[in-house]
Amino acid sequence: MKFELTSEQELIRKTAREFAEQEIVPHAAQWDRESRFPAEVVEKLGELGFMGVSVPQEWGGAGLDTVSYILAAEQISWGDASCGVIMSVNNSLACWPLVRYGTDAQKAKWLTPLAKGEKLGAYCLSEPQAGTDAAAQRTVARKVGGGYVINGTKNFITNGANADTLIVYTMTDIEKGHRGITAFVVDAKAKGVVVAHTEKKMGIRASDTAQIVFEDVEVDDDQLLGDEHNGFKVAMQTLDGGRIGIAAQALGIGQAALEHSIRYSKEREQFGRPIGQFQAIQFKIADMAMRLEAARLLTYRAAAVKDTGVRHSKESAMAKLFSSTTAVHCAEEAVQIFGGNGYSKEYPVEKLMRDAKICDIYEGTNEVQRMVIAASVME
Ligand code: CAA
């Protein structure tokens, strides 16, 4: 068992950290205040190869392993969780299903611009009545001539308002339940694709979350991704990868909370000494560091298992669940260590607390991760 990163992985981590320090951290509070999508950062992430880290080079990606992708996602999220999820959704939820299930023609047309960061992707699974119960969806793709016509409403779509390319899950045989779901790759600018509204959110406010309505959207047969009626499997396998990306996002948020806490506790004085000299503060910092290290091991291991090509639902669920709760814990403790200042927008940690909470919810709630883990260990 080896715990060291390769020199290539270490370089990716360092490059992402420096990029986050220089291009993200100085602006993150303003983007959050203004709920502004950081298009200029997304463009630069594309130039660095971070929008398609594990996509083969022949399809415009960086051709690196999942561990490298996770290292980059962690550091970008350390800079700003919104930038982290924009990147993660493009890599995990838009590029990956095209790499795994796309034809060469689909890869050339749809995947390559996504992996280069020239276009942005989104993943359309959830619906108003189908969140955790993803198989209960009602978006329909009706067969007509040489294609299909899609009608329905998709909710909580990260990148939805800025995306160019959508991976859309539809019912092609509603009687068959999850065995009647089919995935399509859809042009977000196609006639009938309407961004109905964007959510006003507690955190990750620089990343957009949209409701998208599909009104008689015509797609050709060659936009079908994978086999007809195999879409639920495509969706679930995609989320197995996506959940490692969210675990990495949570690590970045938690690490930022830890670093702010250490810095502040050395500077802030009460009772004539820095508060970091009190055990009450030291114990909080020790627990944050320990939990983060454990979360990191679970997350990197899930990424390494994914790279072996075997099913990794359990490993991903454990990584996401543990990392998310760790991020929330670290952010809350950071606010507590900062005291009244922690509750103020003048200081950076209240944003971390707002950003961390979504990790408990999207790409499968903590409860869903427990369902996946239990199903795996009890089978
Ligand atoms: N890999 C391969 N196949 C899988 C699989 C996986 N990870 N998970 C399930 N399957 C297969 C099963 O083997 C089963 O196959 P058969 O039909 O051959 O028997 C089939 O799929 C159905 O499986 P389940 O009976 O387990 O399905 P279920 O309906 O009970 O659902 C669930 C299980 C875990 C609750 C699942 O629905 C789930 O993960 N729900 C949460 C969805 C989710 O994460 N939504 C977030 C969407 S993205 C988002 O957050 C917004 C964004 O933009 C970031």
mmCIF file with all atom_site columns, C-alpha atoms and ligand atoms in Angstrom, residues 85 89 93 101 122-126 130-136 155-160 178-179 208-209 232-240 243 246 311-313 320 361-365 368-369 371-372 375, ligand 1:
data_model
loop_
_atom_site.group_PDB
_atom_site.id
_atom_site.type_symbol
_atom_site.label_atom_id
_atom_site.label_alt_id
_atom_site.label_comp_id
_atom_site.label_asym_id
_atom_site.label_entity_id
_atom_site.label_seq_id
_atom_site.pdbx_PDB_ins_code
_atom_site.Cartn_x
_atom_site.Cartn_y
_atom_site.Cartn_z
_atom_site.occupancy
_atom_site.B_iso_or_equiv
_atom_site.pdbx_formal_charge
_atom_site.auth_seq_id
_atom_site.auth_comp_id
_atom_site.auth_asym_id
_atom_site.auth_atom_id
_atom_site.pdbx_PDB_model_num
ATOM   1   C CA  . VAL A 1 85  ? -18.655 22.397 -8.338  1.00 0.00 ? 85  VAL A CA  1
ATOM   2   C CA  . VAL A 1 89  ? -20.046 18.774 -12.751 1.00 0.00 ? 89  VAL A CA  1
ATOM   3   C CA  . LEU A 1 93  ? -21.354 14.447 -14.732 1.00 0.00 ? 93  LEU A CA  1
ATOM   4   C CA  . TYR A 1 101 ? -20.991 5.532  -23.319 1.00 0.00 ? 101 TYR A CA  1
ATOM   5   C CA  . ALA A 1 122 ? -24.682 19.979 -17.046 1.00 0.00 ? 122 ALA A CA  1
ATOM   6   C CA  . TYR A 1 123 ? -26.484 16.851 -15.853 1.00 0.00 ? 123 TYR A CA  1
ATOM   7   C CA  . CYS A 1 124 ? -30.274 16.807 -15.902 1.00 0.00 ? 124 CYS A CA  1
ATOM   8   C CA  . LEU A 1 125 ? -31.672 14.056 -13.678 1.00 0.00 ? 125 LEU A CA  1
ATOM   9   C CA  . SER A 1 126 ? -33.683 15.562 -10.778 1.00 0.00 ? 126 SER A CA  1
ATOM   10  C CA  . ALA A 1 130 ? -38.098 13.074 -8.391  1.00 0.00 ? 130 ALA A CA  1
ATOM   11  C CA  . GLY A 1 131 ? -35.134 14.017 -6.192  1.00 0.00 ? 131 GLY A CA  1
ATOM   12  C CA  . THR A 1 132 ? -33.873 11.125 -4.071  1.00 0.00 ? 132 THR A CA  1
ATOM   13  C CA  . ASP A 1 133 ? -36.333 8.846  -5.900  1.00 0.00 ? 133 ASP A CA  1
ATOM   14  C CA  . ALA A 1 134 ? -34.553 9.427  -9.187  1.00 0.00 ? 134 ALA A CA  1
ATOM   15  C CA  . ALA A 1 135 ? -36.447 6.628  -10.962 1.00 0.00 ? 135 ALA A CA  1
ATOM   16  C CA  . ALA A 1 136 ? -39.760 8.474  -10.438 1.00 0.00 ? 136 ALA A CA  1
ATOM   17  C CA  . ASN A 1 155 ? -34.749 20.801 -11.272 1.00 0.00 ? 155 ASN A CA  1
ATOM   18  C CA  . PHE A 1 156 ? -31.621 21.911 -9.414  1.00 0.00 ? 156 PHE A CA  1
ATOM   19  C CA  . ILE A 1 157 ? -29.362 21.708 -12.471 1.00 0.00 ? 157 ILE A CA  1
ATOM   20  C CA  . THR A 1 158 ? -25.857 22.893 -11.557 1.00 0.00 ? 158 THR A CA  1
ATOM   21  C CA  . ASN A 1 159 ? -24.391 24.973 -14.444 1.00 0.00 ? 159 ASN A CA  1
ATOM   22  C CA  . GLY A 1 160 ? -27.891 24.888 -16.003 1.00 0.00 ? 160 GLY A CA  1
ATOM   23  C CA  . HIS A 1 178 ? -36.157 2.664  -13.961 1.00 0.00 ? 178 HIS A CA  1
ATOM   24  C CA  . ARG A 1 179 ? -35.768 0.158  -16.823 1.00 0.00 ? 179 ARG A CA  1
ATOM   25  C CA  . ASP A 1 208 ? -25.860 28.687 -10.953 1.00 0.00 ? 208 ASP A CA  1
ATOM   26  C CA  . THR A 1 209 ? -28.575 26.166 -10.168 1.00 0.00 ? 209 THR A CA  1
ATOM   27  C CA  . PHE A 1 232 ? -30.776 4.698  -15.080 1.00 0.00 ? 232 PHE A CA  1
ATOM   28  C CA  . LYS A 1 233 ? -27.566 2.703  -15.061 1.00 0.00 ? 233 LYS A CA  1
ATOM   29  C CA  . VAL A 1 234 ? -25.788 5.527  -16.921 1.00 0.00 ? 234 VAL A CA  1
ATOM   30  C CA  . ALA A 1 235 ? -27.137 8.011  -14.348 1.00 0.00 ? 235 ALA A CA  1
ATOM   31  C CA  . MET A 1 236 ? -26.124 5.925  -11.319 1.00 0.00 ? 236 MET A CA  1
ATOM   32  C CA  . GLN A 1 237 ? -22.657 5.048  -12.623 1.00 0.00 ? 237 GLN A CA  1
ATOM   33  C CA  . THR A 1 238 ? -22.116 8.707  -13.437 1.00 0.00 ? 238 THR A CA  1
ATOM   34  C CA  . LEU A 1 239 ? -23.094 9.680  -9.886  1.00 0.00 ? 239 LEU A CA  1
ATOM   35  C CA  . ASP A 1 240 ? -20.675 7.088  -8.483  1.00 0.00 ? 240 ASP A CA  1
ATOM   36  C CA  . ARG A 1 243 ? -19.808 11.758 -5.605  1.00 0.00 ? 243 ARG A CA  1
ATOM   37  C CA  . ILE A 1 246 ? -18.226 16.332 -4.259  1.00 0.00 ? 246 ILE A CA  1
ATOM   38  C CA  . ARG A 1 311 ? -17.740 -0.764 -9.391  1.00 0.00 ? 311 ARG A CA  1
ATOM   39  C CA  . HIS A 1 312 ? -17.048 1.724  -6.603  1.00 0.00 ? 312 HIS A CA  1
ATOM   40  C CA  . SER A 1 313 ? -20.520 2.749  -5.391  1.00 0.00 ? 313 SER A CA  1
ATOM   41  C CA  . LYS A 1 320 ? -18.909 11.708 -0.005  1.00 0.00 ? 320 LYS A CA  1
ATOM   42  C CA  . ILE A 1 361 ? -27.439 17.282 -0.063  1.00 0.00 ? 361 ILE A CA  1
ATOM   43  C CA  . TYR A 1 362 ? -26.543 17.258 -3.764  1.00 0.00 ? 362 TYR A CA  1
ATOM   44  C CA  . GLU A 1 363 ? -25.496 14.285 -5.878  1.00 0.00 ? 363 GLU A CA  1
ATOM   45  C CA  . GLY A 1 364 ? -27.348 12.198 -3.278  1.00 0.00 ? 364 GLY A CA  1
ATOM   46  C CA  . THR A 1 365 ? -28.133 13.250 0.291   1.00 0.00 ? 365 THR A CA  1
ATOM   47  C CA  . VAL A 1 368 ? -28.868 8.222  0.075   1.00 0.00 ? 368 VAL A CA  1
ATOM   48  C CA  . GLN A 1 369 ? -25.180 7.548  0.694   1.00 0.00 ? 369 GLN A CA  1
ATOM   49  C CA  . MET A 1 371 ? -28.658 3.541  1.565   1.00 0.00 ? 371 MET A CA  1
ATOM   50  C CA  . VAL A 1 372 ? -25.915 2.814  -0.980  1.00 0.00 ? 372 VAL A CA  1
ATOM   51  C CA  . ALA A 1 375 ? -27.050 -2.082 0.209   1.00 0.00 ? 375 ALA A CA  1
HETATM 52  N N1  . CAA B 2 .   ? -24.132 1.306  -10.889 1.00 0.00 ? 1   CAA B N1  1
HETATM 53  C C1  . CAA B 2 .   ? -24.743 0.434  -11.737 1.00 0.00 ? 1   CAA B C1  1
HETATM 54  N N2  . CAA B 2 .   ? -26.036 0.068  -11.608 1.00 0.00 ? 1   CAA B N2  1
HETATM 55  C C2  . CAA B 2 .   ? -26.730 0.585  -10.578 1.00 0.00 ? 1   CAA B C2  1
HETATM 56  C C3  . CAA B 2 .   ? -26.158 1.481  -9.672  1.00 0.00 ? 1   CAA B C3  1
HETATM 57  C C4  . CAA B 2 .   ? -24.808 1.844  -9.859  1.00 0.00 ? 1   CAA B C4  1
HETATM 58  N N3  . CAA B 2 .   ? -24.202 2.689  -9.023  1.00 0.00 ? 1   CAA B N3  1
HETATM 59  N N4  . CAA B 2 .   ? -27.087 1.843  -8.761  1.00 0.00 ? 1   CAA B N4  1
HETATM 60  C C5  . CAA B 2 .   ? -28.202 1.172  -9.072  1.00 0.00 ? 1   CAA B C5  1
HETATM 61  N N5  . CAA B 2 .   ? -27.969 0.403  -10.181 1.00 0.00 ? 1   CAA B N5  1
HETATM 62  C C6  . CAA B 2 .   ? -28.925 -0.492 -10.829 1.00 0.00 ? 1   CAA B C6  1
HETATM 63  C C7  . CAA B 2 .   ? -29.309 -1.642 -9.898  1.00 0.00 ? 1   CAA B C7  1
HETATM 64  O O1  . CAA B 2 .   ? -28.406 -2.712 -10.015 1.00 0.00 ? 1   CAA B O1  1
HETATM 65  C C8  . CAA B 2 .   ? -30.672 -1.999 -10.414 1.00 0.00 ? 1   CAA B C8  1
HETATM 66  O O2  . CAA B 2 .   ? -30.509 -2.765 -11.600 1.00 0.00 ? 1   CAA B O2  1
HETATM 67  P P1  . CAA B 2 .   ? -31.618 -3.811 -12.119 1.00 0.00 ? 1   CAA B P1  1
HETATM 68  O O3  . CAA B 2 .   ? -32.705 -3.040 -12.728 1.00 0.00 ? 1   CAA B O3  1
HETATM 69  O O4  . CAA B 2 .   ? -30.868 -4.619 -13.126 1.00 0.00 ? 1   CAA B O4  1
HETATM 70  O O5  . CAA B 2 .   ? -32.056 -4.617 -10.929 1.00 0.00 ? 1   CAA B O5  1
HETATM 71  C C9  . CAA B 2 .   ? -31.250 -0.653 -10.821 1.00 0.00 ? 1   CAA B C9  1
HETATM 72  O O6  . CAA B 2 .   ? -30.143 0.209  -11.072 1.00 0.00 ? 1   CAA B O6  1
HETATM 73  C C10 . CAA B 2 .   ? -32.140 -0.039 -9.766  1.00 0.00 ? 1   CAA B C10 1
HETATM 74  O O7  . CAA B 2 .   ? -31.407 0.050  -8.576  1.00 0.00 ? 1   CAA B O7  1
HETATM 75  P P2  . CAA B 2 .   ? -32.115 0.330  -7.172  1.00 0.00 ? 1   CAA B P2  1
HETATM 76  O O8  . CAA B 2 .   ? -33.232 -0.656 -6.995  1.00 0.00 ? 1   CAA B O8  1
HETATM 77  O O9  . CAA B 2 .   ? -31.074 0.380  -6.126  1.00 0.00 ? 1   CAA B O9  1
HETATM 78  O O10 . CAA B 2 .   ? -32.741 1.770  -7.445  1.00 0.00 ? 1   CAA B O10 1
HETATM 79  P P3  . CAA B 2 .   ? -33.676 2.679  -6.544  1.00 0.00 ? 1   CAA B P3  1
HETATM 80  O O11 . CAA B 2 .   ? -34.734 3.234  -7.403  1.00 0.00 ? 1   CAA B O11 1
HETATM 81  O O12 . CAA B 2 .   ? -34.060 1.973  -5.278  1.00 0.00 ? 1   CAA B O12 1
HETATM 82  O O13 . CAA B 2 .   ? -32.706 3.921  -6.195  1.00 0.00 ? 1   CAA B O13 1
HETATM 83  C C11 . CAA B 2 .   ? -31.062 5.200  -5.008  1.00 0.00 ? 1   CAA B C11 1
HETATM 84  C C12 . CAA B 2 .   ? -31.576 3.804  -5.425  1.00 0.00 ? 1   CAA B C12 1
HETATM 85  C C13 . CAA B 2 .   ? -29.698 4.951  -4.370  1.00 0.00 ? 1   CAA B C13 1
HETATM 86  C C14 . CAA B 2 .   ? -31.967 5.874  -3.987  1.00 0.00 ? 1   CAA B C14 1
HETATM 87  C C15 . CAA B 2 .   ? -30.902 6.107  -6.257  1.00 0.00 ? 1   CAA B C15 1
HETATM 88  O O14 . CAA B 2 .   ? -32.168 6.434  -6.805  1.00 0.00 ? 1   CAA B O14 1
HETATM 89  C C16 . CAA B 2 .   ? -30.166 7.375  -5.958  1.00 0.00 ? 1   CAA B C16 1
HETATM 90  O O15 . CAA B 2 .   ? -28.946 7.408  -5.971  1.00 0.00 ? 1   CAA B O15 1
HETATM 91  N N6  . CAA B 2 .   ? -30.934 8.489  -5.689  1.00 0.00 ? 1   CAA B N6  1
HETATM 92  C C17 . CAA B 2 .   ? -30.324 9.796  -5.503  1.00 0.00 ? 1   CAA B C17 1
HETATM 93  C C18 . CAA B 2 .   ? -30.196 10.493 -6.837  1.00 0.00 ? 1   CAA B C18 1
HETATM 94  C C19 . CAA B 2 .   ? -29.233 11.630 -6.787  1.00 0.00 ? 1   CAA B C19 1
HETATM 95  O O16 . CAA B 2 .   ? -28.107 11.506 -6.326  1.00 0.00 ? 1   CAA B O16 1
HETATM 96  N N7  . CAA B 2 .   ? -29.681 12.782 -7.290  1.00 0.00 ? 1   CAA B N7  1
HETATM 97  C C20 . CAA B 2 .   ? -28.848 13.939 -7.416  1.00 0.00 ? 1   CAA B C20 1
HETATM 98  C C21 . CAA B 2 .   ? -28.829 14.353 -8.861  1.00 0.00 ? 1   CAA B C21 1
HETATM 99  S S1  . CAA B 2 .   ? -27.558 15.404 -9.423  1.00 0.00 ? 1   CAA B S1  1
HETATM 100 C C22 . CAA B 2 .   ? -27.593 16.804 -8.518  1.00 0.00 ? 1   CAA B C22 1
HETATM 101 O O17 . CAA B 2 .   ? -27.526 16.743 -7.324  1.00 0.00 ? 1   CAA B O17 1
HETATM 102 C C23 . CAA B 2 .   ? -27.665 18.154 -9.161  1.00 0.00 ? 1   CAA B C23 1
HETATM 103 C C24 . CAA B 2 .   ? -26.437 18.566 -9.837  1.00 0.00 ? 1   CAA B C24 1
HETATM 104 O O18 . CAA B 2 .   ? -26.504 19.191 -10.857 1.00 0.00 ? 1   CAA B O18 1
HETATM 105 C C25 . CAA B 2 .   ? -25.129 18.369 -9.193  1.00 0.00 ? 1   CAA B C25 1
#
